[in-house]
CSV table of C-alpha atoms in Angstrom, one decimal:
chain,number,residue,atom,x,y,z
V,31,UNK,CA,-0.3,-5.3,-17.0
V,32,UNK,CA,1.0,-1.9,-16.3
V,33,UNK,CA,3.2,-0.4,-13.6
V,34,UNK,CA,3.0,-1.5,-10.1
V,35,UNK,CA,4.6,-1.1,-6.6
V,36,UNK,CA,6.8,-3.4,-4.7
V,37,UNK,CA,5.9,-5.5,-1.6
V,38,UNK,CA,2.6,-7.4,-1.8
V,39,UNK,CA,1.8,-6.3,-5.4
V,40,UNK,CA,5.2,-7.5,-6.6
V,41,UNK,CA,3.9,-11.0,-5.7
V,42,UNK,CA,1.2,-10.6,-8.3
V,43,UNK,CA,3.8,-9.9,-11.1
V,44,UNK,CA,6.7,-12.3,-11.4
V,45,UNK,CA,9.9,-10.8,-13.0
V,46,UNK,CA,9.3,-7.3,-11.7
V,47,UNK,CA,13.0,-6.5,-11.9
V,48,UNK,CA,13.0,-7.1,-15.6
V,49,UNK,CA,10.5,-4.3,-16.4
V,50,UNK,CA,11.7,-1.9,-19.1
V,51,UNK,CA,11.0,1.8,-18.4
V,52,UNK,CA,9.3,3.2,-21.5
V,53,UNK,CA,9.9,6.8,-20.3
V,54,UNK,CA,13.3,8.0,-19.2
V,55,UNK,CA,13.9,9.4,-15.7
V,56,UNK,CA,13.9,13.2,-15.4
V,57,UNK,CA,15.8,14.2,-12.2
V,58,UNK,CA,15.8,17.9,-13.0
V,59,UNK,CA,12.6,19.0,-14.8
V,60,UNK,CA,13.9,22.5,-15.6
V,61,UNK,CA,16.7,20.9,-17.7
V,62,UNK,CA,14.4,18.6,-19.7
V,63,UNK,CA,11.3,19.0,-21.8
V,64,UNK,CA,8.5,18.1,-19.4
V,65,UNK,CA,6.6,14.9,-19.9
V,66,UNK,CA,3.4,17.0,-20.3
V,67,UNK,CA,2.1,20.3,-19.2
V,68,UNK,CA,-1.0,20.0,-17.1
V,69,UNK,CA,-2.8,22.5,-19.3
V,70,UNK,CA,-2.0,20.5,-22.4
V,71,UNK,CA,-5.1,18.9,-24.1
V,72,UNK,CA,-3.3,16.1,-25.9
V,73,UNK,CA,-0.6,13.7,-24.7
V,74,UNK,CA,2.9,14.1,-26.2
V,75,UNK,CA,4.5,11.1,-28.1
V,76,UNK,CA,6.1,9.6,-25.0
V,77,UNK,CA,2.8,9.8,-23.1
V,78,UNK,CA,1.0,8.2,-26.0
V,79,UNK,CA,3.5,5.4,-26.1
V,80,UNK,CA,2.8,4.6,-22.4
V,81,UNK,CA,-0.9,5.0,-22.7
V,82,UNK,CA,-1.2,2.6,-25.7
V,83,UNK,CA,1.7,0.2,-24.9
V,84,UNK,CA,1.1,-3.5,-25.5
V,85,UNK,CA,4.1,-4.4,-23.3
V,86,UNK,CA,3.3,-6.7,-20.4
V,87,UNK,CA,4.7,-4.2,-18.0
V,88,UNK,CA,5.5,-0.5,-18.3
V,89,UNK,CA,7.3,1.7,-15.8
V,90,UNK,CA,6.9,5.5,-16.1
V,91,UNK,CA,9.6,7.6,-14.5
V,92,UNK,CA,9.3,11.4,-14.5
V,93,UNK,CA,9.6,14.4,-12.3
V,94,UNK,CA,6.7,15.7,-10.1
V,95,UNK,CA,4.1,17.7,-12.0
V,96,UNK,CA,4.9,16.2,-15.4
V,97,UNK,CA,1.7,14.3,-16.0
V,98,UNK,CA,2.1,10.8,-14.7
V,99,UNK,CA,-1.3,10.5,-13.1
V,100,UNK,CA,-2.9,12.0,-16.2
V,101,UNK,CA,-1.2,9.3,-18.2
V,102,UNK,CA,-2.6,6.7,-15.9
V,103,UNK,CA,-6.1,8.1,-16.2
V,104,UNK,CA,-5.8,8.0,-20.0
V,105,UNK,CA,-4.5,4.5,-19.8
V,106,UNK,CA,-7.5,3.4,-17.8
V,107,UNK,CA,-9.9,5.0,-20.2
V,108,UNK,CA,-8.0,3.5,-23.2
V,109,UNK,CA,-8.2,0.0,-21.8
V,110,UNK,CA,-11.9,0.3,-20.9
V,111,UNK,CA,-13.1,2.1,-24.1
V,112,UNK,CA,-10.7,1.4,-26.9
V,113,UNK,CA,-9.5,-2.1,-25.9
V,114,UNK,CA,-12.8,-3.2,-24.4
V,115,UNK,CA,-11.2,-4.7,-21.3
V,116,UNK,CA,-13.8,-5.6,-18.7
V,117,UNK,CA,-13.6,-3.3,-15.7
V,118,UNK,CA,-13.2,-6.2,-13.3
V,119,UNK,CA,-10.0,-7.3,-15.1
V,120,UNK,CA,-8.3,-4.1,-14.1
V,121,UNK,CA,-6.7,-3.4,-10.7
V,122,UNK,CA,-5.7,0.3,-10.1
V,123,UNK,CA,-3.9,1.3,-6.9
V,124,UNK,CA,-3.2,4.9,-5.8
V,125,UNK,CA,-1.3,6.3,-2.8
V,126,UNK,CA,-4.1,8.5,-1.4
V,127,UNK,CA,-7.9,8.5,-1.1
V,128,UNK,CA,-8.0,11.8,-2.9
V,129,UNK,CA,-6.2,10.3,-5.9
V,130,UNK,CA,-8.6,7.4,-5.9
V,131,UNK,CA,-11.6,9.8,-5.9
V,132,UNK,CA,-10.1,11.8,-8.7
V,133,UNK,CA,-9.4,8.7,-10.8
V,134,UNK,CA,-12.9,7.4,-10.2
V,135,UNK,CA,-14.6,10.7,-11.0
V,136,UNK,CA,-12.6,11.6,-14.1
V,137,UNK,CA,-12.5,8.2,-15.7
V,138,UNK,CA,-16.1,7.6,-14.7
V,139,UNK,CA,-17.1,10.7,-16.7
V,140,UNK,CA,-16.3,8.8,-19.9
V,141,UNK,CA,-17.1,5.2,-19.1
V,142,UNK,CA,-18.4,2.8,-16.5
V,143,UNK,CA,-15.9,1.9,-13.8
V,144,UNK,CA,-18.2,-0.4,-11.9
V,145,UNK,CA,-16.5,-3.6,-11.0
V,146,UNK,CA,-13.0,-2.2,-11.2
V,147,UNK,CA,-10.7,-2.8,-8.3
V,148,UNK,CA,-9.7,0.8,-7.6
V,149,UNK,CA,-8.4,2.0,-4.2
V,150,UNK,CA,-5.5,2.8,-2.0
V,151,UNK,CA,-2.9,0.2,-1.1
V,152,UNK,CA,-4.5,-0.2,2.3
V,153,UNK,CA,-8.1,-0.4,1.0
V,154,UNK,CA,-7.2,-3.0,-1.7
V,155,UNK,CA,-5.3,-5.0,0.9
V,156,UNK,CA,-8.2,-4.8,3.3
V,157,UNK,CA,-10.6,-6.1,0.6
V,158,UNK,CA,-8.3,-9.1,-0.1
V,159,UNK,CA,-7.8,-9.8,3.6
V,160,UNK,CA,-11.5,-9.6,4.4
V,161,UNK,CA,-12.3,-11.8,1.5
V,162,UNK,CA,-10.0,-14.5,2.8
V,163,UNK,CA,-10.1,-13.7,6.5
V,164,UNK,CA,-10.5,-17.4,7.5
V,165,UNK,CA,-7.2,-18.3,6.0
V,166,UNK,CA,-5.5,-15.7,8.2
V,167,UNK,CA,-7.5,-16.7,11.3
V,168,UNK,CA,-9.3,-13.3,11.4
V,169,UNK,CA,-12.9,-12.4,12.0
V,170,UNK,CA,-14.8,-11.3,8.9
V,171,UNK,CA,-16.0,-8.2,10.8
V,172,UNK,CA,-12.6,-7.0,11.8
V,173,UNK,CA,-12.1,-3.3,12.2
V,174,UNK,CA,-9.2,-1.1,11.2
V,175,UNK,CA,-8.1,0.8,14.2
V,176,UNK,CA,-7.8,4.6,13.8
V,177,UNK,CA,-4.6,6.3,14.9
V,178,UNK,CA,-6.2,7.8,18.0
V,179,UNK,CA,-7.2,4.4,19.3
V,180,UNK,CA,-3.7,3.0,18.6
V,181,UNK,CA,-2.2,5.8,20.6
V,182,UNK,CA,-4.6,5.1,23.5
V,183,UNK,CA,-3.6,1.4,23.6
V,184,UNK,CA,0.1,2.3,23.5
V,185,UNK,CA,-0.3,4.9,26.2
V,186,UNK,CA,-1.9,2.3,28.5
V,187,UNK,CA,0.7,-0.3,27.7
V,188,UNK,CA,3.6,2.0,28.2
V,189,UNK,CA,2.2,3.2,31.6
V,190,UNK,CA,1.9,-0.4,32.7
V,191,UNK,CA,5.4,-1.3,31.5
V,192,UNK,CA,6.8,1.8,33.2
V,193,UNK,CA,5.4,0.6,36.5
V,194,UNK,CA,6.9,-2.9,36.0
V,195,UNK,CA,10.3,-1.6,35.0
V,196,UNK,CA,11.3,2.1,35.1
V,197,UNK,CA,12.8,3.5,31.8
V,198,UNK,CA,15.0,6.6,31.8
V,199,UNK,CA,12.8,8.4,29.3
V,200,UNK,CA,10.8,11.6,29.3
V,201,UNK,CA,7.1,10.9,29.6
V,202,UNK,CA,4.1,12.3,27.8
V,203,UNK,CA,2.7,12.4,24.3
V,204,UNK,CA,6.0,12.5,22.5
V,205,UNK,CA,7.2,9.3,24.1
V,206,UNK,CA,4.0,7.4,23.4
V,207,UNK,CA,3.9,8.6,19.8
V,208,UNK,CA,7.5,7.6,19.3
V,209,UNK,CA,6.8,4.1,20.7
V,210,UNK,CA,3.8,3.7,18.3
V,211,UNK,CA,5.8,4.9,15.3
V,212,UNK,CA,8.5,2.3,16.2
V,213,UNK,CA,5.9,-0.4,16.4
V,214,UNK,CA,4.4,0.5,13.0
V,215,UNK,CA,7.8,0.7,11.4
V,216,UNK,CA,8.7,-2.8,12.6
V,217,UNK,CA,5.4,-4.1,11.3
V,218,UNK,CA,5.9,-2.5,7.9
V,219,UNK,CA,9.3,-4.3,7.8
V,220,UNK,CA,7.5,-7.6,8.6
V,221,UNK,CA,9.1,-8.0,12.0
V,222,UNK,CA,7.0,-9.9,14.5
V,223,UNK,CA,7.4,-9.2,18.2
V,224,UNK,CA,10.0,-12.0,18.7
V,225,UNK,CA,12.0,-10.6,15.7
V,226,UNK,CA,12.1,-6.9,16.8
V,227,UNK,CA,15.4,-5.5,18.2
V,228,UNK,CA,15.8,-6.1,21.9
V,229,UNK,CA,18.6,-3.9,23.3
V,230,UNK,CA,17.5,-4.3,27.0
V,231,UNK,CA,19.1,-1.0,27.9
V,232,UNK,CA,16.2,1.1,29.0
V,233,UNK,CA,16.0,2.9,25.7
V,234,UNK,CA,12.9,3.8,23.6
V,235,UNK,CA,13.6,0.8,21.4
V,236,UNK,CA,13.7,-1.4,24.5
V,237,UNK,CA,10.4,0.0,25.7
V,238,UNK,CA,8.7,-0.5,22.3
V,239,UNK,CA,10.0,-4.1,22.2
V,240,UNK,CA,8.5,-4.7,25.6
V,241,UNK,CA,5.0,-3.5,24.7
V,242,UNK,CA,5.0,-5.0,21.2
V,243,UNK,CA,3.5,-8.4,22.1
V,244,UNK,CA,0.9,-6.7,24.4
V,245,UNK,CA,0.0,-4.3,21.6
V,246,UNK,CA,-0.7,-7.2,19.3
V,247,UNK,CA,-2.8,-9.0,21.9
V,248,UNK,CA,-4.8,-5.7,22.5
V,249,UNK,CA,-5.6,-5.6,18.8
V,250,UNK,CA,-6.7,-9.2,18.7
V,251,UNK,CA,-9.0,-8.6,21.8
V,252,UNK,CA,-10.7,-5.8,19.8
V,253,UNK,CA,-10.9,-7.9,16.6
V,254,UNK,CA,-8.9,-5.0,15.1
V,255,UNK,CA,-6.0,-4.5,12.7
V,256,UNK,CA,-3.8,-1.4,12.1
V,257,UNK,CA,-2.7,-0.3,8.7
V,258,UNK,CA,0.5,-2.3,8.5
V,259,UNK,CA,-1.5,-5.4,9.3
V,260,UNK,CA,-3.5,-4.9,6.1
V,261,UNK,CA,-0.5,-4.9,3.8
V,262,UNK,CA,1.3,-7.6,5.8
V,263,UNK,CA,-1.9,-9.7,5.8
V,264,UNK,CA,-2.2,-9.5,2.0
V,265,UNK,CA,1.5,-10.4,1.6
V,266,UNK,CA,1.2,-13.4,4.0
V,267,UNK,CA,-2.0,-14.5,2.3
V,268,UNK,CA,0.0,-14.8,-1.0
V,269,UNK,CA,3.0,-16.4,0.7
V,270,UNK,CA,1.1,-19.0,2.7
V,271,UNK,CA,-1.7,-19.8,0.2
V,272,UNK,CA,-0.3,-19.9,-3.3
V,273,UNK,CA,-3.7,-20.8,-4.7
V,274,UNK,CA,-5.0,-17.4,-3.7
V,275,UNK,CA,-2.1,-15.7,-5.4
V,276,UNK,CA,-2.8,-17.7,-8.6
V,277,UNK,CA,-6.4,-16.7,-8.5
V,278,UNK,CA,-5.6,-13.0,-8.3
V,279,UNK,CA,-3.0,-13.3,-11.0
V,280,UNK,CA,-5.6,-15.0,-13.2
V,281,UNK,CA,-8.2,-12.4,-12.3
V,282,UNK,CA,-6.3,-9.2,-13.3
V,283,UNK,CA,-5.1,-8.6,-16.9
V,284,UNK,CA,-3.9,-5.1,-16.0
V,285,UNK,CA,-2.4,-3.7,-12.8
V,286,UNK,CA,-2.0,0.1,-12.7
V,287,UNK,CA,-0.2,1.9,-9.9
V,288,UNK,CA,0.0,5.6,-9.2
V,289,UNK,CA,2.9,6.8,-7.0
V,290,UNK,CA,5.2,3.8,-6.8
V,291,UNK,CA,6.6,3.6,-3.2
V,292,UNK,CA,9.7,1.5,-2.4
V,293,UNK,CA,10.6,1.2,1.2
V,294,UNK,CA,13.8,-0.3,2.5
């Protein structure tokens, strides 16, 4: 396996804290020789070590613009072509859909990537959650609610809560957007409605806490999830159903992750 992010994906790889970085961190690129110039045709020795490493886990640390994604693309091609790894034994996760498209296009120019699990964190989680929807008590045809629909739900719930209990807060788009962002932050931290802060002081946090249970019920009524639900759903799938986690661990020989994100 290769390098991977925390949260749900850490569940796939026990001993993540023991990973040895094969490339040193470079906090100030102008004071260090760059990992690779984008115009360079050949990888440098450190890049080559990462691309061809046989270690079970490799963590690449380097400054922006030094060639990390290029190394990942080369690693994908190396595994598929030189090592003969079947494409369905590789899981590759990127941070944006643009990065996914670039990886698929550029690696696909050299070899067949059909069957590879390649996507963003959210799309990979959505695939896992949909595949095991019944274990999470979700409909197979659930939809992922776009941000505009999320804001509409929050606006209606906030207006209803304001009629029930006045809050000394300015109204309008900014308030509703702040409530939604608070809800999504809590969900990303794994906080359920009953676990969210409850100051009961008329603050924005208190307002968000009051509408949180209703927001979840509104999603359920629409057979919908938001983006934090996708990552949390995959994480809870692994936690509650160890046999699913074991199956995914057995399925993937290599997990590659572009743009590791660690959130507190």
